């Protein structure tokens, strides 16, 4: 079983920045795609950003130009640098990893979620 440990959430003023981190508990496992999702009260969970093992990224239109996703494959860690934060970015942020011990046989793992609150 793989656990994902998130950190970096908190309270910030609009226009500020936060950096989220998410590390997998097992260093021997291979990780394919890493991503960040968020869920605001009353809303469905949505994709914020994703990154492949090779470094290809994709972003939700609402965060393009403000958020940057990156990963450290040696540490099995994914980061989300968030800048120019807006009140509508307020949500619980979850990391997700496709991981497995045999490439091609991936399973999805989720972090516990970290609260990001942006004060306007």
Short mmCIF file of C-alpha atoms in Angstrom, two decimals:
data_model
loop_
_atom_site.label_atom_id
_atom_site.label_comp_id
_atom_site.label_asym_id
_atom_site.label_seq_id
_atom_site.Cartn_x
_atom_site.Cartn_y
_atom_site.Cartn_z
CA UNK A 1 0.00 0.00 0.00
CA UNK A 2 1.24 3.47 -0.88
CA UNK A 3 0.40 6.52 1.17
CA UNK A 4 0.61 10.07 -0.14
CA UNK A 5 1.50 12.74 2.37
CA UNK A 6 0.56 16.30 1.48
CA UNK A 7 1.79 19.52 3.01
CA UNK A 8 1.81 23.24 2.34
CA UNK A 9 -1.80 24.30 2.54
CA UNK A 10 -2.99 27.20 4.63
CA UNK A 11 -4.46 30.67 4.73
CA UNK A 12 -3.25 33.38 2.35
CA UNK A 13 -4.37 36.79 1.15
CA UNK A 14 -5.57 37.22 -2.40
CA UNK A 15 -2.61 37.78 -4.68
CA UNK A 16 -0.36 35.70 -2.48
CA UNK A 17 1.41 32.41 -3.09
CA UNK A 18 1.52 28.92 -1.64
CA UNK A 19 3.46 25.80 -2.49
CA UNK A 20 1.95 22.37 -2.01
CA UNK A 21 3.99 19.18 -1.77
CA UNK A 22 2.95 15.56 -1.93
CA UNK A 23 5.31 12.65 -1.32
CA UNK A 24 4.71 8.95 -1.81
CA UNK A 25 5.58 6.79 1.18
CA UNK A 26 7.40 4.12 -0.85
CA UNK A 27 10.51 5.10 -2.78
CA UNK A 28 10.72 1.79 -4.63
CA UNK A 29 7.45 2.19 -6.46
CA UNK A 30 7.23 3.61 -9.98
CA UNK A 31 4.97 6.56 -10.54
CA UNK A 32 3.45 7.41 -13.88
CA UNK A 33 1.22 10.47 -13.84
CA UNK A 34 1.05 12.81 -10.87
CA UNK A 35 -1.65 15.40 -10.44
CA UNK A 36 -3.40 17.86 -8.24
CA UNK A 37 -7.16 18.11 -7.88
CA UNK A 38 -9.34 20.38 -5.80
CA UNK A 39 -12.81 20.34 -4.39
CA UNK A 40 -14.66 23.39 -3.14
CA UNK A 41 -17.80 23.06 -0.98
CA UNK A 42 -20.76 22.07 -3.11
CA UNK A 43 -18.59 21.40 -6.15
CA UNK A 44 -17.25 18.28 -7.76
CA UNK A 45 -13.57 17.44 -7.53
CA UNK A 46 -11.76 18.90 -10.51
CA UNK A 47 -8.35 18.51 -12.08
CA UNK A 48 -6.04 21.44 -11.42
CA UNK A 49 -2.82 20.21 -13.03
CA UNK A 50 -1.11 17.01 -14.10
CA UNK A 51 2.40 15.98 -15.04
CA UNK A 52 3.70 12.84 -16.71
CA UNK A 53 6.88 11.04 -15.79
CA UNK A 54 8.54 12.70 -18.75
CA UNK A 55 7.51 16.16 -17.61
CA UNK A 56 4.58 16.93 -19.89
CA UNK A 57 2.10 19.13 -18.06
CA UNK A 58 -1.51 20.15 -18.41
CA UNK A 59 -3.53 22.71 -16.49
CA UNK A 60 -7.11 23.72 -15.93
CA UNK A 61 -7.85 26.90 -17.84
CA UNK A 62 -8.63 28.69 -14.58
CA UNK A 63 -5.07 28.29 -13.28
CA UNK A 64 -2.98 28.60 -16.44
CA UNK A 65 -0.27 31.18 -16.01
CA UNK A 66 -0.67 31.22 -12.22
CA UNK A 67 0.06 27.66 -11.10
CA UNK A 68 3.06 25.49 -11.89
CA UNK A 69 3.27 21.75 -11.34
CA UNK A 70 6.61 19.98 -11.05
CA UNK A 71 7.93 16.65 -9.82
CA UNK A 72 11.04 15.06 -8.43
CA UNK A 73 11.15 11.48 -9.66
CA UNK A 74 13.99 10.54 -7.31
CA UNK A 75 11.89 11.58 -4.33
CA UNK A 76 8.51 10.46 -5.72
CA UNK A 77 7.23 13.92 -4.93
CA UNK A 78 5.00 16.33 -6.78
CA UNK A 79 4.74 20.06 -6.16
CA UNK A 80 2.19 22.73 -6.98
CA UNK A 81 3.43 26.31 -6.91
CA UNK A 82 0.42 28.60 -6.74
CA UNK A 83 0.77 32.32 -7.35
CA UNK A 84 -1.64 35.23 -7.80
CA UNK A 85 -4.15 33.32 -5.72
CA UNK A 86 -7.80 34.27 -5.93
CA UNK A 87 -10.69 33.65 -3.57
CA UNK A 88 -12.10 31.16 -6.07
CA UNK A 89 -8.99 29.01 -5.57
CA UNK A 90 -10.24 28.23 -2.07
CA UNK A 91 -10.73 24.47 -1.84
CA UNK A 92 -9.34 21.26 -0.44
CA UNK A 93 -6.46 20.21 -2.68
CA UNK A 94 -5.72 16.54 -3.26
CA UNK A 95 -2.74 14.96 -4.93
CA UNK A 96 -3.15 11.83 -6.98
CA UNK A 97 -0.55 9.43 -8.32
CA UNK A 98 -0.73 6.54 -10.74
CA UNK A 99 1.72 4.11 -9.20
CA UNK A 100 2.80 0.52 -9.50
CA UNK A 101 5.68 -1.93 -9.15
CA UNK A 102 5.30 -3.12 -12.75
CA UNK A 103 5.16 -0.38 -15.41
CA UNK A 104 1.80 -0.45 -17.15
CA UNK A 105 0.01 -1.93 -14.14
CA UNK A 106 -0.95 1.31 -12.45
CA UNK A 107 -3.24 1.95 -9.53
CA UNK A 108 -4.56 5.31 -8.37
CA UNK A 109 -3.57 6.67 -4.99
CA UNK A 110 -4.90 9.82 -3.33
CA UNK A 111 -3.57 12.11 -0.66
CA UNK A 112 -5.62 13.06 2.37
CA UNK A 113 -6.24 16.58 1.15
CA UNK A 114 -4.94 19.93 2.32
CA UNK A 115 -7.05 23.04 2.79
CA UNK A 116 -6.19 26.18 0.85
CA UNK A 117 -8.11 29.29 1.86
CA UNK A 118 -7.64 32.56 -0.01
CA UNK A 119 -8.92 35.67 1.72
CA UNK A 120 -10.22 38.43 -0.50
#
